[in-house]
Coordinates of C-alpha atoms and ligand atoms in Angstrom, one line a residue:
X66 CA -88.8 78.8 -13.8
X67 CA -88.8 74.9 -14.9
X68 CA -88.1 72.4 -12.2
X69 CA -84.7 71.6 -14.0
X70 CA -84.1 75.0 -14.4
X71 CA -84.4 75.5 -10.5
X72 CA -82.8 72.3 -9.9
X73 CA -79.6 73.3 -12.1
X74 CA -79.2 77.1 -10.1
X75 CA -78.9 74.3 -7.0
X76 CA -76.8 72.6 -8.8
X77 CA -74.4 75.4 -9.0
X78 CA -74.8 76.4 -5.6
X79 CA -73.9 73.1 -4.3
X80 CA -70.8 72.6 -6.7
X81 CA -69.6 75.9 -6.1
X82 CA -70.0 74.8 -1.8
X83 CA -68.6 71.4 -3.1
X84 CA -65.1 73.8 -4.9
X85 CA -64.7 75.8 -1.7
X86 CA -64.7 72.6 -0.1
X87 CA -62.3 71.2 -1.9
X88 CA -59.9 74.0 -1.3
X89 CA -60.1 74.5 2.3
X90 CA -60.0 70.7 3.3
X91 CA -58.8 68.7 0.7
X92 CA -59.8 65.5 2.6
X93 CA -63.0 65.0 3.6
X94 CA -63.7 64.5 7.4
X95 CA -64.1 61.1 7.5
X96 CA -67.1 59.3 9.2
X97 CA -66.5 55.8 10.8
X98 CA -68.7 53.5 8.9
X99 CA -70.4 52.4 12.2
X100 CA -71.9 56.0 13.0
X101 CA -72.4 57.0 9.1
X102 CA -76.4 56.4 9.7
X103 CA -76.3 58.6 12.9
X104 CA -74.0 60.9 11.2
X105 CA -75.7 62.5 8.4
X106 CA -79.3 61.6 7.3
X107 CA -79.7 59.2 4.6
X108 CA -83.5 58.2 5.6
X109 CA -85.9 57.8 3.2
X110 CA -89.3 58.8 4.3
X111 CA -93.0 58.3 3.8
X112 CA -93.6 62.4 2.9
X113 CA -91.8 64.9 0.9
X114 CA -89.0 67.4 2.4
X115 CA -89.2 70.5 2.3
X116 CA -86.7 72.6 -0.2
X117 CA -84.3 74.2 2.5
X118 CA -83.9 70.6 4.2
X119 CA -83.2 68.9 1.7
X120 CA -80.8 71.3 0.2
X121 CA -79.2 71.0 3.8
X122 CA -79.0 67.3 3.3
X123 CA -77.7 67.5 -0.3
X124 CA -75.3 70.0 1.6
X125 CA -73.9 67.1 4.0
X126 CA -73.6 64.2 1.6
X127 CA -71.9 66.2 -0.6
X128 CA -69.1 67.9 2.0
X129 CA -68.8 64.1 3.5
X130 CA -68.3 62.1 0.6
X131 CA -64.4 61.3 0.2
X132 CA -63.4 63.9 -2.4
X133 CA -61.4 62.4 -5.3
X134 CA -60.8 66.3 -7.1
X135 CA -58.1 67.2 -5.0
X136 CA -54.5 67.3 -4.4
X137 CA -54.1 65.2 -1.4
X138 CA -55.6 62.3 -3.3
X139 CA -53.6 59.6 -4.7
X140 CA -55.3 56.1 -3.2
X141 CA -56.6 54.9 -6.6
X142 CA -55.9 54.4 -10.6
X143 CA -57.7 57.8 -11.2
X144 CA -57.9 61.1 -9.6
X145 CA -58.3 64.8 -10.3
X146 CA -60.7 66.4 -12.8
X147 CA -60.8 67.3 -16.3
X148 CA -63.0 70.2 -16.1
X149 CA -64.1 69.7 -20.0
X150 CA -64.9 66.1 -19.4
X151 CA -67.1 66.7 -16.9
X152 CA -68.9 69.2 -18.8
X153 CA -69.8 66.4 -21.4
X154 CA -70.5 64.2 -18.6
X155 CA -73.5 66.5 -17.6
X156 CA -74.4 67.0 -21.6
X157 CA -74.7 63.3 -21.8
X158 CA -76.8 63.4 -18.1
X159 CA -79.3 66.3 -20.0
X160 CA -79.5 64.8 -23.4
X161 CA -79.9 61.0 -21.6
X162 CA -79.7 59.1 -24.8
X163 CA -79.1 55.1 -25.0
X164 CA -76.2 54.0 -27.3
X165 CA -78.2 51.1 -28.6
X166 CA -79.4 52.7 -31.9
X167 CA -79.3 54.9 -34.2
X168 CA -82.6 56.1 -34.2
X169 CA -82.3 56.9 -30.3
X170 CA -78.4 57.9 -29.7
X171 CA -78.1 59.9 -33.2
X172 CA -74.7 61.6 -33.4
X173 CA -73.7 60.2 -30.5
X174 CA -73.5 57.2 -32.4
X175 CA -70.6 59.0 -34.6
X176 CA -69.0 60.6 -31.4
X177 CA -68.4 57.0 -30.3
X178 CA -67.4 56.1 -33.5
X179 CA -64.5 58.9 -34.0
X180 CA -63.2 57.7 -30.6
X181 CA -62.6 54.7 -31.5
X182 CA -61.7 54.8 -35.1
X183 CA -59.1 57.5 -34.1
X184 CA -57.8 55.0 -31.0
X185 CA -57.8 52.0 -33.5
X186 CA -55.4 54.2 -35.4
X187 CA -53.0 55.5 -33.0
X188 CA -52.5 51.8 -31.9
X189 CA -52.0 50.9 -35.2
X190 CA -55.1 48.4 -36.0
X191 CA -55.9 47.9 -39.4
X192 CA -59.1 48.7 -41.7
X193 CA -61.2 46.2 -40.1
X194 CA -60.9 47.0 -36.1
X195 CA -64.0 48.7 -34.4
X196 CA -64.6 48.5 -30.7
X197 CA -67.1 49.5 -27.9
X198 CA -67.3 51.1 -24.7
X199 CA -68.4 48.4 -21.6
X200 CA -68.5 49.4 -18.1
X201 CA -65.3 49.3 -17.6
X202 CA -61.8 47.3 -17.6
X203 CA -63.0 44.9 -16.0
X204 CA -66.0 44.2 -18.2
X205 CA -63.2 45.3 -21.2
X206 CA -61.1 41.7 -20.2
X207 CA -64.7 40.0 -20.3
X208 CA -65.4 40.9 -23.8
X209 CA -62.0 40.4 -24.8
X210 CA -62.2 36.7 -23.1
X211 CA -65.2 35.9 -25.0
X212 CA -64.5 36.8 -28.0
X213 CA -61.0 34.9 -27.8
X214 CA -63.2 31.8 -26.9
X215 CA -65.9 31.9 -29.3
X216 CA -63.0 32.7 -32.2
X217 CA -60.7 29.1 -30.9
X218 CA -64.6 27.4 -30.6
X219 CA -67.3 28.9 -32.5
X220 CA -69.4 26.2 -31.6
X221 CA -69.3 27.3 -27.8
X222 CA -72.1 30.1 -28.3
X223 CA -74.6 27.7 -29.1
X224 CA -73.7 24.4 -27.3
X225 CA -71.1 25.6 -24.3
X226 CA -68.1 24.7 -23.5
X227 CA -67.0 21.5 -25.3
X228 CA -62.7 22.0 -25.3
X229 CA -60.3 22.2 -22.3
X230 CA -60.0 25.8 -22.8
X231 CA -57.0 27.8 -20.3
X232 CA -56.0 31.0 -20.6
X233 CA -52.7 32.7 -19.3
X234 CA -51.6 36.3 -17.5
X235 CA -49.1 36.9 -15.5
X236 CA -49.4 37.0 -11.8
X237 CA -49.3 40.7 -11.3
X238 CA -52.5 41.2 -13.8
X239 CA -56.0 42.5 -12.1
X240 CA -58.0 40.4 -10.5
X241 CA -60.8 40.5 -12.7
X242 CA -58.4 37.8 -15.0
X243 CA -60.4 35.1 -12.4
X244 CA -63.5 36.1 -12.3
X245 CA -64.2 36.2 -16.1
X246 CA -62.6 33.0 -16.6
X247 CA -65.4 31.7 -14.2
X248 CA -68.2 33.9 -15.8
X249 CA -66.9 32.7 -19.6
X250 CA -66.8 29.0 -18.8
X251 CA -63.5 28.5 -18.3
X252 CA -62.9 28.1 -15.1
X253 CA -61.1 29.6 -12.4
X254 CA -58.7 26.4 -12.2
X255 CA -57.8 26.8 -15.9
X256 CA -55.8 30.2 -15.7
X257 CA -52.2 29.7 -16.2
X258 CA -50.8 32.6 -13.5
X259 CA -47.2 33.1 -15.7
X260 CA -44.6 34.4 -13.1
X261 CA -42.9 37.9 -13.6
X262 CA -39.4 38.7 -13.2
X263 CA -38.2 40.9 -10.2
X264 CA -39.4 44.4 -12.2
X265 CA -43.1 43.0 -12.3
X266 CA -43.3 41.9 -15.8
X267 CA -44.5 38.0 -17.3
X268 CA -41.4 36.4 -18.2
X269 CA -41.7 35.6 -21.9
X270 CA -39.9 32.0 -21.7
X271 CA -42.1 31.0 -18.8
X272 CA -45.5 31.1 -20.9
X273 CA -43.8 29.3 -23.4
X274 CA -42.8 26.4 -21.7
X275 CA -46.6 26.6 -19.7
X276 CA -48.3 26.6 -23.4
X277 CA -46.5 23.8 -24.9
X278 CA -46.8 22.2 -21.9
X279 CA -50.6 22.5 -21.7
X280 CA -50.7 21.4 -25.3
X281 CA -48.6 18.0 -24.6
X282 CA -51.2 17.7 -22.1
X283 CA -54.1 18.1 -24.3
X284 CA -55.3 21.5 -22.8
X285 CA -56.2 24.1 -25.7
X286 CA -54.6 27.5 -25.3
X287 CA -56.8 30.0 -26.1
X288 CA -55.9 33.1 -24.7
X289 CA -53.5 35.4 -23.0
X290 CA -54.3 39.0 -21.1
X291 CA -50.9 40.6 -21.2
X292 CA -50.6 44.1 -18.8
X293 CA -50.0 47.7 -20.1
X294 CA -49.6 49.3 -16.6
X295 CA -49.8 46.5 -13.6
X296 CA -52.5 47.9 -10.9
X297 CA -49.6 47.7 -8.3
X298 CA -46.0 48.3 -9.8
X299 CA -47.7 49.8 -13.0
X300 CA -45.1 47.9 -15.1
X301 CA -45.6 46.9 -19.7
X302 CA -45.2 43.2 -19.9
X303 CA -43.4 42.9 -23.0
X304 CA -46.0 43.1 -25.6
X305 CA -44.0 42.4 -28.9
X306 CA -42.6 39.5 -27.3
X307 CA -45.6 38.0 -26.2
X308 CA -47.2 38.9 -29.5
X309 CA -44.4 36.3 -30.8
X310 CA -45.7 33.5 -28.6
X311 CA -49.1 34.0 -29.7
X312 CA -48.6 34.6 -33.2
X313 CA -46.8 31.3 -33.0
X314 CA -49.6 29.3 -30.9
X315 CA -52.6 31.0 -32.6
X316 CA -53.5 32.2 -29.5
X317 CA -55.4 35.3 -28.4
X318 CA -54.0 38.7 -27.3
X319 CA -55.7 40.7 -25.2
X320 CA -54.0 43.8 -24.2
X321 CA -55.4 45.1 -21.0
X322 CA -54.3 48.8 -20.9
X323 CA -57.0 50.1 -18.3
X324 CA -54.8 51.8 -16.3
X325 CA -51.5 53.1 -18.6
X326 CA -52.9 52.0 -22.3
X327 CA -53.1 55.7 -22.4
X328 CA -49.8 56.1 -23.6
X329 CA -51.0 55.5 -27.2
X330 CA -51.4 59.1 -27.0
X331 CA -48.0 59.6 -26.0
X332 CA -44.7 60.5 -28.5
X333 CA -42.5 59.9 -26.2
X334 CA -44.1 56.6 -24.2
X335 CA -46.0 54.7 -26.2
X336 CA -42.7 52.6 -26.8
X337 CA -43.5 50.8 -23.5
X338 CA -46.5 49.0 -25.3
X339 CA -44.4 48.3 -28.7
X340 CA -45.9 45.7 -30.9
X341 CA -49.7 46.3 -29.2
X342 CA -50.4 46.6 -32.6
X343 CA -49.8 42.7 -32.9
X344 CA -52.4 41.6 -30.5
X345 CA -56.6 40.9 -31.5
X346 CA -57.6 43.3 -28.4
X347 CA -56.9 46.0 -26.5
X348 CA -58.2 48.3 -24.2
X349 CA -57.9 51.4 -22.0
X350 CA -59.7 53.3 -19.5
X351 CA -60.1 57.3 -20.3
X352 CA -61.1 57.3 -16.7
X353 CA -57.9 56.4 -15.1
X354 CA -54.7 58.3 -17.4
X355 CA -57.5 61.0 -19.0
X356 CA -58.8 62.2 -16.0
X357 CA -62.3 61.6 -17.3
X358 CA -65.2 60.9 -14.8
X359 CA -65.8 57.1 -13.9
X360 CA -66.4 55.4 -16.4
X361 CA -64.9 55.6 -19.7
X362 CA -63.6 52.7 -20.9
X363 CA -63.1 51.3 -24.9
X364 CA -62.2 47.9 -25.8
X365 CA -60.8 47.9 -29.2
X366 CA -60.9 45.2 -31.7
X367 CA -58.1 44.1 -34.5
X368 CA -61.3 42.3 -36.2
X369 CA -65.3 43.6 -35.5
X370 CA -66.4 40.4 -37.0
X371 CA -64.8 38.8 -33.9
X372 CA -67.1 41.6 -31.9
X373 CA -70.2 41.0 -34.1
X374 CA -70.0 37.4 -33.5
X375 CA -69.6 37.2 -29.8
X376 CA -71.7 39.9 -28.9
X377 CA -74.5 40.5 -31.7
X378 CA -78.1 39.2 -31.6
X379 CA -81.3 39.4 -33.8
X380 CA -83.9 41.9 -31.4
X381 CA -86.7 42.6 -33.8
X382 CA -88.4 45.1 -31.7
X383 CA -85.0 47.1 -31.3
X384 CA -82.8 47.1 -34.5
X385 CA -85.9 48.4 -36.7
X386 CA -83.6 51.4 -38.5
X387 CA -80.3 52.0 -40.2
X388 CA -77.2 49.7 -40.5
X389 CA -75.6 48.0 -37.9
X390 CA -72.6 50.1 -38.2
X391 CA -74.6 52.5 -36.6
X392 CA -77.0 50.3 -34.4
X393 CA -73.8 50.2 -31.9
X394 CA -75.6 47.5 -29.7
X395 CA -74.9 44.9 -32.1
X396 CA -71.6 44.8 -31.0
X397 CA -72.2 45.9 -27.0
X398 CA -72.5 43.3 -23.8
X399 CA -75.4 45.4 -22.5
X400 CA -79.1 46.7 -24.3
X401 CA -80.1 50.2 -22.9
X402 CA -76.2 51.9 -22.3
X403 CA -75.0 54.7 -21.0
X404 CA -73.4 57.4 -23.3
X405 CA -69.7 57.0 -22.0
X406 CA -68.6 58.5 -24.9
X407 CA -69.5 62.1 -25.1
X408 CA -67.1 62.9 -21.7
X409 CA -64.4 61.7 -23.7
X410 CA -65.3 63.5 -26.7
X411 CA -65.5 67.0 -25.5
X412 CA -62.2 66.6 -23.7
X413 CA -60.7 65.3 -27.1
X414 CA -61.9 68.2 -29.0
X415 CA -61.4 70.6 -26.7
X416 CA -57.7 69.8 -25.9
X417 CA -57.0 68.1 -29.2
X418 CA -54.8 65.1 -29.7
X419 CA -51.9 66.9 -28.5
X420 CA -53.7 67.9 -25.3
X421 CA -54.2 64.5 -24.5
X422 CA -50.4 63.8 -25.2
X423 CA -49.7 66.5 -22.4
X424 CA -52.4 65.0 -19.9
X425 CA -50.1 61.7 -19.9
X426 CA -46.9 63.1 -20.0
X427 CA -47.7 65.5 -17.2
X428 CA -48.5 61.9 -15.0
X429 CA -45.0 60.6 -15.7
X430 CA -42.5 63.6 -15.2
X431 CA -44.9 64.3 -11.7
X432 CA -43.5 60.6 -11.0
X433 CA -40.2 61.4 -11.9
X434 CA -40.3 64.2 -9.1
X435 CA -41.6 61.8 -6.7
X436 CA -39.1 59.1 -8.0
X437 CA -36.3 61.9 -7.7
X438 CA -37.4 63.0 -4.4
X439 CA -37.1 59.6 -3.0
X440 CA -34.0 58.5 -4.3
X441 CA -32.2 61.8 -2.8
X442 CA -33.5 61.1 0.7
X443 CA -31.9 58.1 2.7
X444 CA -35.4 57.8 5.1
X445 CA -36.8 56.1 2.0
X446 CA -36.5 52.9 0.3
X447 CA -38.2 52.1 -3.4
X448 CA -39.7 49.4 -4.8
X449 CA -41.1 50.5 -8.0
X450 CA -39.2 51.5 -11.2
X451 CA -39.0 54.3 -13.8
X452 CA -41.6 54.0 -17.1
X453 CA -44.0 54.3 -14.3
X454 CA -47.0 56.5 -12.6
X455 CA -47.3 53.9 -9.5
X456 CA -44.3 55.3 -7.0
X457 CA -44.3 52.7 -4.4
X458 CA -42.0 53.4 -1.2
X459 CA -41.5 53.4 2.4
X460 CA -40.4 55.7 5.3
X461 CA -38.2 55.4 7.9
X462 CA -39.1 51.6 7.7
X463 CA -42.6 52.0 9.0
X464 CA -45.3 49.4 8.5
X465 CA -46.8 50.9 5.4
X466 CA -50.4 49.7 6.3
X467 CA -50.5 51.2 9.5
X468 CA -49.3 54.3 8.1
X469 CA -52.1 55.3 5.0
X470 CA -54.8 53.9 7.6
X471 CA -53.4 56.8 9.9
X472 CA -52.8 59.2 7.4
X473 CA -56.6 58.6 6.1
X474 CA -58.1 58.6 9.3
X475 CA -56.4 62.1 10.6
X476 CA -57.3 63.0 7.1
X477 CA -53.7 64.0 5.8
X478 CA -54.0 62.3 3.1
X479 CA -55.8 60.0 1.1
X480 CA -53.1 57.1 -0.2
X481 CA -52.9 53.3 -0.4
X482 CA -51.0 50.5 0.4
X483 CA -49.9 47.5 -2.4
X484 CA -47.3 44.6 -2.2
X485 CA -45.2 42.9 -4.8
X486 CA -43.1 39.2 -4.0
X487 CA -42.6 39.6 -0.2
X488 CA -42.9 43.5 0.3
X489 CA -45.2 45.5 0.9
X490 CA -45.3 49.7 0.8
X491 CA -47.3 52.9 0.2
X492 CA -48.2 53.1 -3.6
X493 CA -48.3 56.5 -4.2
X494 CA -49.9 57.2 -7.6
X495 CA -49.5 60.4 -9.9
X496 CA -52.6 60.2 -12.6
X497 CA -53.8 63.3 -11.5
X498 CA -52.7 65.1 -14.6
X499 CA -53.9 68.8 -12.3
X500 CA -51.3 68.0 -10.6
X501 CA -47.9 70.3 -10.0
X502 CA -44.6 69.3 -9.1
X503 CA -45.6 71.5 -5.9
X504 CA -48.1 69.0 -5.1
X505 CA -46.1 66.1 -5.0
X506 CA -43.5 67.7 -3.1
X507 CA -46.0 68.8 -0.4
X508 CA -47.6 64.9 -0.7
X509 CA -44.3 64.3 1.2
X510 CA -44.0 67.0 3.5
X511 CA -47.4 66.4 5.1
X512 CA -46.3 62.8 5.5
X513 CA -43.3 63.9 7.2
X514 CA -45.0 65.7 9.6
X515 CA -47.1 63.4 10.3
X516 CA -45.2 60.7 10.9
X517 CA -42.8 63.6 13.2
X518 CA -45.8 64.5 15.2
X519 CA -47.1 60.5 15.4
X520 CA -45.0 58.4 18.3
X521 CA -45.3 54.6 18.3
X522 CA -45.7 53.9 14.3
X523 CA -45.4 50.3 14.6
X524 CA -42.5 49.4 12.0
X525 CA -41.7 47.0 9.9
X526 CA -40.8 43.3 11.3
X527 CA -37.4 42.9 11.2
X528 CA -36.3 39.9 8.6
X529 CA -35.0 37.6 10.9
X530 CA -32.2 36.3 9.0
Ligands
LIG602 C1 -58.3 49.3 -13.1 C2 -57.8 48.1 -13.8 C3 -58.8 47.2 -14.3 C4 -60.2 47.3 -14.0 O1 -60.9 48.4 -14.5 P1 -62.3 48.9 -13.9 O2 -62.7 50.0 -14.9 O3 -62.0 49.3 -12.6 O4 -63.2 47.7 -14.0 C5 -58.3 46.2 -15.1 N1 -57.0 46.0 -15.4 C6 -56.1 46.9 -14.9 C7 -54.7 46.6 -15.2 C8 -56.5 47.9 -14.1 O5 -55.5 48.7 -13.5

C-alpha cells in the first residue's frame, strides 16, 4: 500500500472516531487554555513517532478541538456541514492545484468561472461582471475598497494617495470596514460611521447629509460598504436606497453580503437585498449561509476592468500560456491560491440551484421557530427582528455574558454573546442549514435546565431610572 493510501484508511478511521464523537458529546470537553500544553501533547520532537502514538495523538487533538458539526453549535456566522462540500474540499486537498493559471489549475479554472458567472446572474450584473474568490469577507471588503479607490483616482496605484479620500458604512458593519481603510490608504480617521435606525439598518438621509457635507468640506467621497446581513442583528441596509445616493454622488457600492448575501439564491428572500443589482460590488461567503467548509468566499464585480486594473500585474515567468480570462490571477490579491472553488462546486451540482434555495430557506424558518418560541414565553425578551438568522434574546433577565461563558464551560452549549445601542444578549444563530426544528427547540430546553440547576446567575443591572 502507498503512504497516502495508508494515510487515507487513517483518515477514515479517525473521522469515523471524530462522527461518533460528534454524536455522543456534541461539545467538546473543553481544555482551559492555561493547561492545553499539559493536556494533550502538541510537542514537536527531535525523532519520528511511532505509528500507534501518533495515531493516539491525532486521536486527542481531534476529540478536543471545539466541534463546529454539531447541533449544540450556534457561536458563530457558520456552522454544520455540507457533507458534499466537504467532499470537494478533500478533492481540491488531493488534486492541490494553484488557481493562478491555466496551465496549472486547468478546469478548475472553469469551475470557478461557472460560480461566478452563474452568481453574477442571479444578482443581476450585467455582461461585463466577473469576480474572484479572496480569503474571505474580510479580504472581499479589501478588494472591493481598492478597486473603489483606484476607479475615483487611477493615479493612486502608481503615485499613492494624493485626494482626501473617506468612505462610509454604517455603524453596525464588520469591523474589517477599519482596518482596510488603514491597509488602502485611507485612513482609519476617514470612515464616515453612518448611524442606523433602532432595527439596525444605515439611515438613508443620514449618509446624505454626511456626503454633501464632506464635499462642502472638500473631502472626496469615494465609497460606501452597505450590509446584507449585520454580524450582530443580521439586518439588509436598504440597498436600493443607498444605490440612489450613490448613483447620485458617483460613489462606490460595495455590497458586503458575507454573512446573508446568500439569499440571492433564495425566491422568497432575496427581496431583502433589492436593487444589489445597482451597486459596482458585491460579495458573499459560501462558508457562512452554504454550509461550505471555511473558506469560500466570492467577490463579484459589476465591471472586471475595475478588477483587472486594481489587481492585475505583468509576471513574465508566470502568465507564459493562455488568455487572461483563464489566467484567474490577473484579477486575484494573492499569487499561489488555494482552490476555494471546487467545495462550492460539488455542492452546487450535486444539490442544484434549487438545493441551495432550500439550504437558506431551511436557516430562516429554523429562526422563525426560535423567533416563535420566544415570543410565546414571558421568561424571554427580544432584541432582534424577523428577515433574520441572528435570534438575539435573553432569559429570565440574566447577564447574557455570564450565561454562554457558563453554558460553554459546562459544555451545554456552544453560543455567543453580541450587543446593539445599550443592550446586550445571547445571539443565537441558525445557519446550520442540518439543522431541525427539534434542534432548536432542544437549544432552549438545555438552556433551561441549565440555568434551573445553576443558582446565583448574576442578572442584569437594573436601569436605574
Ligand atoms: C463574517 C463577516 C465578514 C468577514 O468575513 P470573513 O470571511 O470572516 O473574513 C465581513 N462582513 C460581514 C457582514 C460578516 O458577517
Amino acid at each position: 500500500m502507498s503512504d497516502i493510501s495508508k494515510d487515507l484508511a487513517l483518515f477514515n478511521e479517525l473521522v469515523e472516531a471524530l462522527i461518533n464523537e460528534e454524536e455522543e458529546n456534541p461539545v467538546a470537553e473543553r481544555i482551559d487554555s492555561d493547561k492545553l500544553y499539559d493536556s494533550i501533547d502538541l510537542s514537536l520532537n527531535e525523532s519520528a513517532m511511532i505509528d500507534d502514538a501518533f495515531k493516539t495523538v491525532l486521536r486527542n487533538v481531534l476529540i478536543s478541538t471545539p466541534k463546529t458539526a454539531t447541533n449544540l453549535f450556534f457561536n458563530q456566522l457558520f456552522g454544520g456541514r455540507q457533507s458534499k462540500a466537504v467532499l470537494g474540499d478533500l478533492l481540491a486537498v488531493m488534486l492541490n492545484n494553484s488557481m493562478y493559471t491555466y496551465k496549472v489549475a486547468g478546469p478548475q479554472v472553469g469551475i470557478e468561472q461557472e460560480i461566478i458567472r452563474q452568481s453574477c446572474d442571479l444578482v443581476g450584473y450585467g455582461s461585463q461582471s466577473n469576480g474572484t474568490f479572496p480569503t474571505g469577507g474580510s479580504m472581499s471588503n479589501y478588494m472591493g475598497l481598492v478597486m473603489a479607490r483606484d476607479a475615483k483616482d487611477p493615479n493612486c496605484r502608481l503615485d499613492g494617495m494624493s485626494k482626501a479620500m473617506v468612505i462610509y458604512t454604517s455603524k453596525e458593519s464588520h469591523y474589517s470596514n477599519a482596518k482596510n481603510a488603514s491597509f488602502a490608504g485611507i485612513g482609519r480617521n476617514n470612515i464616515r460611521y453612518i448611524q442606523a435606525d433602532s432595527k439596525g439598518k444605515m439611515i438613508t438621509e443620514k449618509l446624505e447629509e454626511q456626503i454633501i457635507d464632506d464635499i462642502n468640506k472638500g473631502f472626496i467621497p469615494t465609497y460606501v460598504n452597505a450590509t446584507a446581513g449585520t454580524t450582530v442583528l443580521g439586518v439588509f441596509d436598504p440597498i436600493d436606497e443607498i444605490a440612489d445616493i450613490t448613483e447620485k454622488y458617483k460613489i462606490w457600492l460595495h455590497v458586503d453580503g458575507a454573512y446573508c448575501g446568500s439569499v440571492i439564491f433564495s425566491e422568497k428572500y432575496k427581496h431583502l437585498i433589492k436593487g444589489v443589482e445597482r451597486s459596482n460590488s458585491f460579495s458573499y461567503n459560501a462558508h457562512k449561509m452554504l454550509g461550505t467548509p471555511l473558506t469560500c468566499s466570492i467577490i463579484l464585480v459589476n465591471d472586471k476592468k475595475q478588477l483587472h486594473d486594481s489587481f492585475s500585474n505583468e509576471a513574465d515567468y508566470l502568465y507564459q500560456t493562455d488568455g487572461d480570462d483563464f489566467n484567474l490571477g490577473k484579477t486575484s490579491f494573492q499569487c499561489g491560491r488555494r482552490n476555494d472553488a471546487l467545495k462550492f462546486w460539488t455542492l452546487w451540482k450535486s444539490v442544484g440551484t434549487r438545493g441551495l434555495e432550500k439550504i437558506v430557506d431551511q436557516q430562516f424558518e429554523l429562526a422563525n421557530v426560535a423567533l416563535e418560541y420566544i415570543r410565546s414565553n414571558p421568561n424571554y425578551t427580544l432584541y432582534s427582528f424577523d428577515d433574520s438568522i441572528s435570534i438575539c434574546f435573553n432569559y429570565k433577565n440574566i447577564d447574557p455574558t455570564t450565561l454562554c461563558t457558563a453554558l460553554y464551560e459546562h459544555q451545554i452549549t456552544v453560543v455567543g454573546f453580541g450587543s446593539f445601542n445599550d443592550d446586550t444578549f445571547i445571539r443565537l444563530v441558525t445557519i446550520n442549514a442540518n439543522n431541525k426544528k427539534q434542534d432548536i427547540l432542544n437549544f432552549f430546553k438545555v438552556l433551561e435546565e441549565f440555568v434551573e440547576k445553576t443558582p446565583n446567575l448574576t442578572k442584569i443591572k437594573e436601569m436605574s431610572i
